[in-house]
PDB file of C-alpha atoms in Angstrom:
ATOM      1  CA  MET A1464      65.402  95.474 164.424  1.00  0.00           C
ATOM      2  CA  LYS A1465      68.697  96.714 162.997  1.00  0.00           C
ATOM      3  CA  GLY A1466      69.004  98.887 159.910  1.00  0.00           C
ATOM      4  CA  ILE A1467      71.407  98.919 156.972  1.00  0.00           C
ATOM      5  CA  ILE A1468      71.755 101.670 154.373  1.00  0.00           C
ATOM      6  CA  LEU A1469      73.555 100.407 151.285  1.00  0.00           C
ATOM      7  CA  ALA A1470      75.159 103.533 149.856  1.00  0.00           C
ATOM      8  CA  GLY A1471      77.882 101.966 147.724  1.00  0.00           C
ATOM      9  CA  GLY A1472      78.500 101.749 144.028  1.00  0.00           C
ATOM     10  CA  LYS A1473      80.269 104.172 141.724  1.00  0.00           C
ATOM     11  CA  GLY A1474      77.244 106.219 140.670  1.00  0.00           C
ATOM     12  CA  THR A1475      78.195 105.795 137.019  1.00  0.00           C
ATOM     13  CA  ARG A1476      74.758 106.924 135.801  1.00  0.00           C
ATOM     14  CA  LEU A1477      75.502 110.312 137.357  1.00  0.00           C
ATOM     15  CA  TYR A1478      78.998 110.765 135.909  1.00  0.00           C
ATOM     16  CA  PRO A1479      80.878 113.093 135.824  1.00  0.00           C
ATOM     17  CA  VAL A1480      79.638 114.662 139.090  1.00  0.00           C
ATOM     18  CA  THR A1481      80.023 111.407 141.061  1.00  0.00           C
ATOM     19  CA  LEU A1482      83.667 111.157 140.055  1.00  0.00           C
ATOM     20  CA  ALA A1483      84.256 113.660 142.862  1.00  0.00           C
ATOM     21  CA  VAL A1484      81.181 113.495 145.133  1.00  0.00           C
ATOM     22  CA  SER A1485      79.286 110.552 146.599  1.00  0.00           C
ATOM     23  CA  LYS A1486      75.872 110.102 144.985  1.00  0.00           C
ATOM     24  CA  GLN A1487      74.320 109.906 148.461  1.00  0.00           C
ATOM     25  CA  LEU A1488      75.565 113.426 149.253  1.00  0.00           C
ATOM     26  CA  LEU A1489      74.032 115.080 146.201  1.00  0.00           C
ATOM     27  CA  PRO A1490      71.200 117.477 147.047  1.00  0.00           C
ATOM     28  CA  VAL A1491      67.538 116.574 146.757  1.00  0.00           C
ATOM     29  CA  SER A1492      65.983 119.977 147.348  1.00  0.00           C
ATOM     30  CA  ASP A1493      67.880 121.242 150.422  1.00  0.00           C
ATOM     31  CA  LYS A1494      68.959 117.908 151.925  1.00  0.00           C
ATOM     32  CA  PRO A1495      71.541 115.273 151.011  1.00  0.00           C
ATOM     33  CA  LEU A1496      70.043 112.244 149.298  1.00  0.00           C
ATOM     34  CA  ILE A1497      71.056 109.911 152.138  1.00  0.00           C
ATOM     35  CA  TYR A1498      68.733 111.779 154.537  1.00  0.00           C
ATOM     36  CA  TYR A1499      65.737 110.189 152.811  1.00  0.00           C
ATOM     37  CA  PRO A1500      66.548 106.481 153.333  1.00  0.00           C
ATOM     38  CA  LEU A1501      67.848 107.285 156.817  1.00  0.00           C
ATOM     39  CA  SER A1502      64.553 108.980 157.653  1.00  0.00           C
ATOM     40  CA  ALA A1503      62.669 105.839 156.560  1.00  0.00           C
ATOM     41  CA  LEU A1504      64.612 103.715 159.047  1.00  0.00           C
ATOM     42  CA  MET A1505      64.035 106.285 161.784  1.00  0.00           C
ATOM     43  CA  LEU A1506      60.290 106.319 161.087  1.00  0.00           C
ATOM     44  CA  ALA A1507      60.319 102.537 161.533  1.00  0.00           C
ATOM     45  CA  GLY A1508      61.749 103.084 165.015  1.00  0.00           C
ATOM     46  CA  ILE A1509      65.187 101.725 164.104  1.00  0.00           C
ATOM     47  CA  ARG A1510      68.040 103.364 165.980  1.00  0.00           C
ATOM     48  CA  GLU A1511      71.052 101.120 165.289  1.00  0.00           C
ATOM     49  CA  ILE A1512      72.101 101.642 161.694  1.00  0.00           C
ATOM     50  CA  LEU A1513      75.033 100.524 159.555  1.00  0.00           C
ATOM     51  CA  VAL A1514      75.997 102.630 156.527  1.00  0.00           C
ATOM     52  CA  ILE A1515      77.851 100.648 153.861  1.00  0.00           C
ATOM     53  CA  SER A1516      79.708 102.568 151.172  1.00  0.00           C
ATOM     54  CA  THR A1517      82.954 102.713 149.240  1.00  0.00           C
ATOM     55  CA  PRO A1518      86.255 103.412 151.025  1.00  0.00           C
ATOM     56  CA  TRP A1519      86.536 106.809 149.279  1.00  0.00           C
ATOM     57  CA  ASP A1520      82.941 107.924 149.997  1.00  0.00           C
ATOM     58  CA  LEU A1521      82.691 106.802 153.632  1.00  0.00           C
ATOM     59  CA  PRO A1522      84.750 109.675 155.115  1.00  0.00           C
ATOM     60  CA  GLN A1523      82.398 112.259 153.555  1.00  0.00           C
ATOM     61  CA  ILE A1524      79.284 110.414 154.735  1.00  0.00           C
ATOM     62  CA  ARG A1525      80.740 109.995 158.224  1.00  0.00           C
ATOM     63  CA  ARG A1526      81.474 113.720 158.344  1.00  0.00           C
ATOM     64  CA  LEU A1527      77.804 114.395 157.627  1.00  0.00           C
ATOM     65  CA  LEU A1528      76.098 111.842 159.878  1.00  0.00           C
ATOM     66  CA  ARG A1529      78.787 111.424 162.554  1.00  0.00           C
ATOM     67  CA  ASP A1530      78.052 108.609 165.020  1.00  0.00           C
ATOM     68  CA  GLY A1531      74.359 109.470 165.050  1.00  0.00           C
ATOM     69  CA  SER A1532      74.256 110.274 168.766  1.00  0.00           C
ATOM     70  CA  HIS A1533      73.080 113.849 168.089  1.00  0.00           C
ATOM     71  CA  LEU A1534      69.913 112.260 166.642  1.00  0.00           C
ATOM     72  CA  GLY A1535      69.566 109.631 169.339  1.00  0.00           C
ATOM     73  CA  LEU A1536      70.941 106.974 166.994  1.00  0.00           C
ATOM     74  CA  ARG A1537      73.967 104.750 166.762  1.00  0.00           C
ATOM     75  CA  ILE A1538      75.450 104.867 163.267  1.00  0.00           C
ATOM     76  CA  ASP A1539      78.334 102.589 162.315  1.00  0.00           C
ATOM     77  CA  TYR A1540      80.156 102.321 159.007  1.00  0.00           C
ATOM     78  CA  ALA A1541      81.552  99.537 156.826  1.00  0.00           C
ATOM     79  CA  GLU A1542      83.271  99.364 153.463  1.00  0.00           C
ATOM     80  CA  GLN A1543      82.106  97.716 150.249  1.00  0.00           C
ATOM     81  CA  PRO A1544      85.111  98.231 147.934  1.00  0.00           C
ATOM     82  CA  GLU A1545      83.313  96.846 144.855  1.00  0.00           C
ATOM     83  CA  PRO A1546      79.590  96.731 143.989  1.00  0.00           C
ATOM     84  CA  ASN A1547      79.163  92.967 144.430  1.00  0.00           C
ATOM     85  CA  GLY A1548      75.387  92.951 144.712  1.00  0.00           C
ATOM     86  CA  LEU A1549      72.796  94.193 147.185  1.00  0.00           C
ATOM     87  CA  ALA A1550      72.744  90.951 149.163  1.00  0.00           C
ATOM     88  CA  GLU A1551      76.418  91.418 150.064  1.00  0.00           C
ATOM     89  CA  ALA A1552      75.132  93.961 152.593  1.00  0.00           C
ATOM     90  CA  PHE A1553      74.112  91.037 154.825  1.00  0.00           C
ATOM     91  CA  VAL A1554      77.559  89.458 154.575  1.00  0.00           C
ATOM     92  CA  ILE A1555      79.302  92.740 155.365  1.00  0.00           C
ATOM     93  CA  GLY A1556      76.754  93.645 158.049  1.00  0.00           C
ATOM     94  CA  ALA A1557      76.394  90.259 159.756  1.00  0.00           C
ATOM     95  CA  GLU A1558      78.120  91.381 162.965  1.00  0.00           C
ATOM     96  CA  HIS A1559      76.015  94.543 163.073  1.00  0.00           C
ATOM     97  CA  VAL A1560      72.768  92.591 162.675  1.00  0.00           C
ATOM     98  CA  GLY A1561      73.681  89.949 165.259  1.00  0.00           C
ATOM     99  CA  ASP A1562      70.617  87.915 166.259  1.00  0.00           C
ATOM    100  CA  ASP A1563      68.081  90.559 165.241  1.00  0.00           C
ATOM    101  CA  PRO A1564      65.847  91.058 162.198  1.00  0.00           C
ATOM    102  CA  VAL A1565      67.050  93.672 159.737  1.00  0.00           C
ATOM    103  CA  ALA A1566      65.775  96.348 157.377  1.00  0.00           C
ATOM    104  CA  LEU A1567      67.831  97.101 154.281  1.00  0.00           C
ATOM    105  CA  VAL A1568      67.239 100.361 152.410  1.00  0.00           C
ATOM    106  CA  LEU A1569      69.066 101.593 149.341  1.00  0.00           C
ATOM    107  CA  GLY A1570      70.877 104.891 149.670  1.00  0.00           C
ATOM    108  CA  ASP A1571      69.342 106.458 146.547  1.00  0.00           C
ATOM    109  CA  ASN A1572      65.681 105.599 147.244  1.00  0.00           C
ATOM    110  CA  ILE A1573      63.098 108.112 148.440  1.00  0.00           C
ATOM    111  CA  PHE A1574      59.782 107.132 150.019  1.00  0.00           C
ATOM    112  CA  HIS A1575      56.942 109.464 150.870  1.00  0.00           C
ATOM    113  CA  GLY A1576      53.270 108.909 151.457  1.00  0.00           C
ATOM    114  CA  TYR A1577      50.346 108.871 153.838  1.00  0.00           C
ATOM    115  CA  ALA A1578      50.718 106.583 156.875  1.00  0.00           C
ATOM    116  CA  PHE A1579      54.229 105.462 155.838  1.00  0.00           C
ATOM    117  CA  GLN A1580      55.356 105.451 159.478  1.00  0.00           C
ATOM    118  CA  GLU A1581      52.432 103.252 160.524  1.00  0.00           C
ATOM    119  CA  ILE A1582      53.061 100.860 157.623  1.00  0.00           C
ATOM    120  CA  LEU A1583      56.710 100.483 158.566  1.00  0.00           C
ATOM    121  CA  GLN A1584      56.126 100.045 162.283  1.00  0.00           C
ATOM    122  CA  ARG A1585      53.347  97.515 161.731  1.00  0.00           C
ATOM    123  CA  HIS A1586      55.480  95.310 159.510  1.00  0.00           C
ATOM    124  CA  THR A1587      58.725  95.534 161.490  1.00  0.00           C
ATOM    125  CA  GLU A1588      57.117  93.997 164.574  1.00  0.00           C
ATOM    126  CA  ASP A1589      57.611  90.238 165.054  1.00  0.00           C
ATOM    127  CA  ILE A1590      58.696  89.743 161.470  1.00  0.00           C
ATOM    128  CA  GLU A1591      58.818  86.182 160.176  1.00  0.00           C
ATOM    129  CA  GLY A1592      60.242  85.661 156.716  1.00  0.00           C
ATOM    130  CA  CYS A1593      60.558  88.713 154.493  1.00  0.00           C
ATOM    131  CA  VAL A1594      58.398  91.725 153.739  1.00  0.00           C
ATOM    132  CA  LEU A1595      58.870  93.508 150.422  1.00  0.00           C
ATOM    133  CA  PHE A1596      57.197  96.640 149.104  1.00  0.00           C
ATOM    134  CA  GLY A1597      55.601  96.877 145.673  1.00  0.00           C
ATOM    135  CA  TYR A1598      54.985  99.950 143.581  1.00  0.00           C
ATOM    136  CA  PRO A1599      53.278 100.229 140.159  1.00  0.00           C
ATOM    137  CA  VAL A1600      55.592 101.309 137.344  1.00  0.00           C
ATOM    138  CA  ARG A1601      55.124 102.070 133.644  1.00  0.00           C
ATOM    139  CA  ASP A1602      58.224 100.148 132.530  1.00  0.00           C
ATOM    140  CA  PRO A1603      58.336  96.901 134.530  1.00  0.00           C
ATOM    141  CA  GLU A1604      61.022  95.394 132.288  1.00  0.00           C
ATOM    142  CA  ARG A1605      63.546  97.673 134.062  1.00  0.00           C
ATOM    143  CA  TYR A1606      62.898  96.356 137.587  1.00  0.00           C
ATOM    144  CA  GLY A1607      62.608  93.333 139.815  1.00  0.00           C
ATOM    145  CA  ILE A1608      58.912  92.511 139.344  1.00  0.00           C
ATOM    146  CA  ALA A1609      56.641  90.788 141.853  1.00  0.00           C
ATOM    147  CA  GLU A1610      53.549  88.780 141.022  1.00  0.00           C
ATOM    148  CA  ILE A1611      51.285  89.084 144.049  1.00  0.00           C
ATOM    149  CA  GLY A1612      48.410  86.886 145.178  1.00  0.00           C
ATOM    150  CA  ALA A1613      45.118  88.193 146.563  1.00  0.00           C
ATOM    151  CA  ASP A1614      46.394  87.621 150.123  1.00  0.00           C
ATOM    152  CA  GLY A1615      49.593  89.602 149.518  1.00  0.00           C
ATOM    153  CA  ARG A1616      51.730  86.495 149.237  1.00  0.00           C
ATOM    154  CA  LEU A1617      54.516  86.602 146.685  1.00  0.00           C
ATOM    155  CA  LEU A1618      53.761  84.210 143.822  1.00  0.00           C
ATOM    156  CA  SER A1619      56.804  84.904 141.658  1.00  0.00           C
ATOM    157  CA  ILE A1620      59.611  87.379 141.302  1.00  0.00           C
ATOM    158  CA  GLU A1621      61.681  88.105 138.202  1.00  0.00           C
ATOM    159  CA  GLU A1622      64.567  90.461 137.613  1.00  0.00           C
ATOM    160  CA  LYS A1623      63.998  92.711 134.580  1.00  0.00           C
ATOM    161  CA  PRO A1624      61.630  90.281 132.839  1.00  0.00           C
ATOM    162  CA  ARG A1625      61.080  90.447 129.083  1.00  0.00           C
ATOM    163  CA  THR A1626      57.425  89.531 129.599  1.00  0.00           C
ATOM    164  CA  PRO A1627      56.415  90.923 133.016  1.00  0.00           C
ATOM    165  CA  ARG A1628      53.641  89.139 134.900  1.00  0.00           C
ATOM    166  CA  SER A1629      52.677  92.357 136.661  1.00  0.00           C
ATOM    167  CA  ASN A1630      53.657  96.010 136.866  1.00  0.00           C
ATOM    168  CA  ARG A1631      54.620  95.844 140.562  1.00  0.00           C
ATOM    169  CA  ALA A1632      58.290  96.753 141.035  1.00  0.00           C
ATOM    170  CA  VAL A1633      60.006  95.666 144.239  1.00  0.00           C
ATOM    171  CA  VAL A1634      61.319  98.917 145.688  1.00  0.00           C
ATOM    172  CA  GLY A1635      64.576  99.494 147.536  1.00  0.00           C
ATOM    173  CA  MET A1636      63.442  98.698 151.065  1.00  0.00           C
ATOM    174  CA  TYR A1637      63.441  95.139 152.385  1.00  0.00           C
ATOM    175  CA  LEU A1638      62.539  93.682 155.802  1.00  0.00           C
ATOM    176  CA  TYR A1639      63.928  90.290 156.839  1.00  0.00           C
ATOM    177  CA  ASP A1640      64.075  87.977 159.795  1.00  0.00           C
ATOM    178  CA  ASN A1641      67.502  86.909 161.003  1.00  0.00           C
ATOM    179  CA  SER A1642      67.763  83.904 158.672  1.00  0.00           C
ATOM    180  CA  VAL A1643      68.672  86.324 155.872  1.00  0.00           C
ATOM    181  CA  LEU A1644      72.248  86.235 157.164  1.00  0.00           C
ATOM    182  CA  ASP A1645      72.597  82.506 156.469  1.00  0.00           C
ATOM    183  CA  ILE A1646      70.779  82.817 153.154  1.00  0.00           C
ATOM    184  CA  ALA A1647      73.152  85.560 151.963  1.00  0.00           C
ATOM    185  CA  LYS A1648      76.237  83.737 153.256  1.00  0.00           C
ATOM    186  CA  ASN A1649      75.342  80.599 151.288  1.00  0.00           C
ATOM    187  CA  LEU A1650      74.124  82.387 148.171  1.00  0.00           C
ATOM    188  CA  ARG A1651      75.718  81.460 144.861  1.00  0.00           C
ATOM    189  CA  PRO A1652      76.896  84.526 142.894  1.00  0.00           C
ATOM    190  CA  SER A1653      75.026  85.338 139.699  1.00  0.00           C
ATOM    191  CA  ALA A1654      76.548  85.225 136.220  1.00  0.00           C
ATOM    192  CA  ARG A1655      77.708  88.791 136.882  1.00  0.00           C
ATOM    193  CA  GLY A1656      79.532  87.621 140.013  1.00  0.00           C
ATOM    194  CA  GLU A1657      77.104  89.418 142.333  1.00  0.00           C
ATOM    195  CA  LEU A1658      74.996  88.368 145.302  1.00  0.00           C
ATOM    196  CA  GLU A1659      71.543  89.286 144.026  1.00  0.00           C
ATOM    197  CA  ILE A1660      68.774  90.438 146.348  1.00  0.00           C
ATOM    198  CA  THR A1661      66.227  88.777 144.044  1.00  0.00           C
ATOM    199  CA  ASP A1662      67.870  85.408 144.770  1.00  0.00           C
ATOM    200  CA  VAL A1663      67.500  86.063 148.504  1.00  0.00           C
ATOM    201  CA  ASN A1664      63.831  86.856 148.018  1.00  0.00           C
ATOM    202  CA  ARG A1665      63.349  83.680 145.989  1.00  0.00           C
ATOM    203  CA  VAL A1666      64.572  81.592 148.925  1.00  0.00           C
ATOM    204  CA  TYR A1667      61.878  83.128 151.114  1.00  0.00           C
ATOM    205  CA  LEU A1668      59.379  82.613 148.273  1.00  0.00           C
ATOM    206  CA  GLU A1669      60.212  78.893 148.137  1.00  0.00           C
ATOM    207  CA  ARG A1670      59.705  78.692 151.914  1.00  0.00           C
ATOM    208  CA  GLY A1671      56.319  80.383 151.638  1.00  0.00           C
ATOM    209  CA  GLN A1672      57.587  83.234 153.823  1.00  0.00           C
ATOM    210  CA  ALA A1673      57.541  86.198 151.429  1.00  0.00           C
ATOM    211  CA  ARG A1674      54.910  88.935 151.464  1.00  0.00           C
ATOM    212  CA  VAL A1675      54.560  92.090 149.418  1.00  0.00           C
ATOM    213  CA  ILE A1676      52.964  95.271 150.738  1.00  0.00           C
ATOM    214  CA  ASP A1677      51.510  97.280 147.873  1.00  0.00           C
ATOM    215  CA  LEU A1678      52.303 100.978 148.365  1.00  0.00           C
ATOM    216  CA  GLY A1679      50.019 101.897 145.496  1.00  0.00           C
ATOM    217  CA  ARG A1680      48.081 105.088 144.856  1.00  0.00           C
ATOM    218  CA  GLY A1681      48.874 108.205 146.878  1.00  0.00           C
ATOM    219  CA  PHE A1682      52.446 107.104 147.562  1.00  0.00           C
ATOM    220  CA  ALA A1683      55.679 108.293 145.975  1.00  0.00           C
ATOM    221  CA  TRP A1684      58.730 106.121 145.409  1.00  0.00           C
ATOM    222  CA  LEU A1685      61.690 107.686 143.635  1.00  0.00           C
ATOM    223  CA  ASP A1686      64.961 106.046 142.630  1.00  0.00           C
ATOM    224  CA  ALA A1687      67.232 109.076 142.366  1.00  0.00           C
ATOM    225  CA  GLY A1688      70.072 107.343 140.551  1.00  0.00           C
ATOM    226  CA  THR A1689      70.038 109.254 137.258  1.00  0.00           C
ATOM    227  CA  PRO A1690      70.283 112.987 136.486  1.00  0.00           C
ATOM    228  CA  GLU A1691      66.645 113.035 135.382  1.00  0.00           C
ATOM    229  CA  SER A1692      65.290 111.194 138.437  1.00  0.00           C
ATOM    230  CA  LEU A1693      67.465 113.251 140.801  1.00  0.00           C
ATOM    231  CA  LEU A1694      66.018 116.452 139.355  1.00  0.00           C
ATOM    232  CA  GLU A1695      62.495 115.012 139.463  1.00  0.00           C
ATOM    233  CA  ALA A1696      62.952 114.044 143.116  1.00  0.00           C
ATOM    234  CA  GLY A1697      64.152 117.531 144.025  1.00  0.00           C
ATOM    235  CA  GLN A1698      61.194 119.145 142.284  1.00  0.00           C
ATOM    236  CA  TYR A1699      58.763 116.767 144.003  1.00  0.00           C
ATOM    237  CA  VAL A1700      60.176 117.490 147.462  1.00  0.00           C
ATOM    238  CA  GLN A1701      60.416 121.243 146.856  1.00  0.00           C
ATOM    239  CA  THR A1702      56.801 121.469 145.648  1.00  0.00           C
ATOM    240  CA  LEU A1703      55.364 119.520 148.585  1.00  0.00           C
ATOM    241  CA  GLU A1704      57.414 121.385 151.158  1.00  0.00           C
ATOM    242  CA  HIS A1705      56.442 124.747 149.699  1.00  0.00           C
ATOM    243  CA  ARG A1706      52.726 123.944 149.585  1.00  0.00           C
ATOM    244  CA  GLN A1707      52.477 122.173 152.943  1.00  0.00           C
ATOM    245  CA  SER A1708      55.030 124.207 154.939  1.00  0.00           C
ATOM    246  CA  VAL A1709      56.582 121.003 156.291  1.00  0.00           C
ATOM    247  CA  ARG A1710      59.878 119.370 155.451  1.00  0.00           C
ATOM    248  CA  ILE A1711      60.247 115.824 154.179  1.00  0.00           C
ATOM    249  CA  ALA A1712      63.061 113.765 155.747  1.00  0.00           C
ATOM    250  CA  CYS A1713      64.038 116.394 158.313  1.00  0.00           C
ATOM    251  CA  LEU A1714      66.084 114.128 160.565  1.00  0.00           C
ATOM    252  CA  GLU A1715      66.021 116.454 163.556  1.00  0.00           C
ATOM    253  CA  GLU A1716      62.235 116.731 163.491  1.00  0.00           C
ATOM    254  CA  ILE A1717      61.792 112.968 163.128  1.00  0.00           C
ATOM    255  CA  ALA A1718      64.206 112.320 166.005  1.00  0.00           C
ATOM    256  CA  LEU A1719      62.226 114.732 168.177  1.00  0.00           C
ATOM    257  CA  ARG A1720      58.797 113.377 167.259  1.00  0.00           C
ATOM    258  CA  MET A1721      59.992 109.776 167.714  1.00  0.00           C
ATOM    259  CA  GLY A1722      61.298 110.591 171.191  1.00  0.00           C
ATOM    260  CA  PHE A1723      64.937 109.929 170.276  1.00  0.00           C
ATOM    261  CA  ILE A1724      65.938 113.454 171.430  1.00  0.00           C
ATOM    262  CA  ASP A1725      64.264 116.223 173.430  1.00  0.00           C
ATOM    263  CA  ALA A1726      63.276 119.715 172.306  1.00  0.00           C
ATOM    264  CA  ASP A1727      66.364 121.352 173.798  1.00  0.00           C
ATOM    265  CA  SER A1728      68.642 119.005 171.854  1.00  0.00           C
ATOM    266  CA  CYS A1729      66.639 119.686 168.711  1.00  0.00           C
ATOM    267  CA  ALA A1730      66.986 123.427 169.240  1.00  0.00           C
ATOM    268  CA  ARG A1731      70.763 123.106 169.589  1.00  0.00           C
ATOM    269  CA  LEU A1732      70.897 121.212 166.301  1.00  0.00           C
ATOM    270  CA  GLY A1733      68.798 123.898 164.655  1.00  0.00           C
ATOM    271  CA  GLN A1734      71.099 126.592 166.005  1.00  0.00           C
ATOM    272  CA  GLU A1735      74.081 124.900 164.320  1.00  0.00           C
ATOM    273  CA  LEU A1736      72.264 125.366 161.004  1.00  0.00           C
ATOM    274  CA  ALA A1737      70.551 128.662 161.802  1.00  0.00           C
ATOM    275  CA  GLY A1738      72.020 130.416 158.771  1.00  0.00           C
ATOM    276  CA  SER A1739      69.810 128.295 156.488  1.00  0.00           C
ATOM    277  CA  ALA A1740      66.053 127.982 156.014  1.00  0.00           C
ATOM    278  CA  TYR A1741      66.430 124.341 157.037  1.00  0.00           C
ATOM    279  CA  GLY A1742      67.987 125.339 160.358  1.00  0.00           C
ATOM    280  CA  GLN A1743      65.261 127.917 160.975  1.00  0.00           C
ATOM    281  CA  TYR A1744      62.661 125.209 160.375  1.00  0.00           C
ATOM    282  CA  VAL A1745      64.335 122.910 162.927  1.00  0.00           C
ATOM    283  CA  LEU A1746      64.360 125.747 165.451  1.00  0.00           C
ATOM    284  CA  SER A1747      60.659 126.404 164.862  1.00  0.00           C
ATOM    285  CA  ILE A1748      59.792 122.725 165.330  1.00  0.00           C
ATOM    286  CA  ALA A1749      61.760 122.583 168.578  1.00  0.00           C
ATOM    287  CA  GLU A1750      59.887 125.616 169.850  1.00  0.00           C
ATOM    288  CA  GLN A1751      56.479 124.192 168.865  1.00  0.00           C
ATOM    289  CA  LEU A1752      57.123 120.898 170.642  1.00  0.00           C
ATOM    290  CA  ARG A1753      58.655 122.206 173.861  1.00  0.00           C
TER     291      ARG A1753
END
C-alpha cells in the first residue's frame, strides 16, 4: 500500500501565522504537526509516501522530512497550487500510487489510541473497496457524517448535514483499493469546483464496498486546523507524554520499532538532535533497543 499526506491549503483559519509558515510545520507540543499523520502511515507499515502541498510550502516540508531514507522511507513530493478538494490527491498522486491500494491522511489530523497500529495493519491488508474511520462528535453538522449499519457497512454519508442521521464524523484518514484512481479521475466537481472526498466515498457506498471502523471510546482524534484545536492538541500530547514518559509520533522510534532502521541509525538521528529533550529521548530509545 502507498501513502499520501495531503498537506495543502492556505491555512486561512490560522491566519496570520500561516501567511509565513506552513500549517503542517506549526508545533504540536515539541513536534511539527506533519509528524502526526506521517506516524500514522508508518504505523500502518507504509514506507512509500507522497506529500502534496502548495508550491511555497513544499520547500520547507522537504527540508524537514528530506527523502525519508533516514527513516527507512521513500518520501516524494508533489504540488497542489490551489485547494481543489481532497479527492484531487488521487489525480495528483496517480503515478505514485501505480497499481497499489492507497491510504490518504490529512496533514492536520492527529490520531492516538490503544491498538491503533493493529487496527491500521489489519485493515490495510487485502483491502477491497474503501475503509473509513468514524469518531463521535458533539457537533455533527460541521463534518462529513456516516450512518453505520450493525455490520459496519456504510448506509449513508452526508457532508455537513442540517439534520444528521448520526454523530459519527468521518475522520481524515481513508483507505482505498486501486479503483479510487479511476473514480477520482472521472469525478464531477462540486458546486464549489472541488473534487470532494465524500463523492468518492459515495461511489463505494453505491457499490456496496464501503465500511466504517468506529474508533470510539478511548481514542483521540484531533483536527488541528484552528488556533483553539492546535492549542488543545499540544496540551493533549504534552500531558500524555509527561505522565507516561513516552513520546507520541516520534518518527525515529517508530522507524526503529517497525524495523525500518536499526538501533545504530536511530542513535545517529538522536545525536543530530541531542541538544533537545526530543533528541535525548531518541538516544535513550536507541540504547534500550540495541
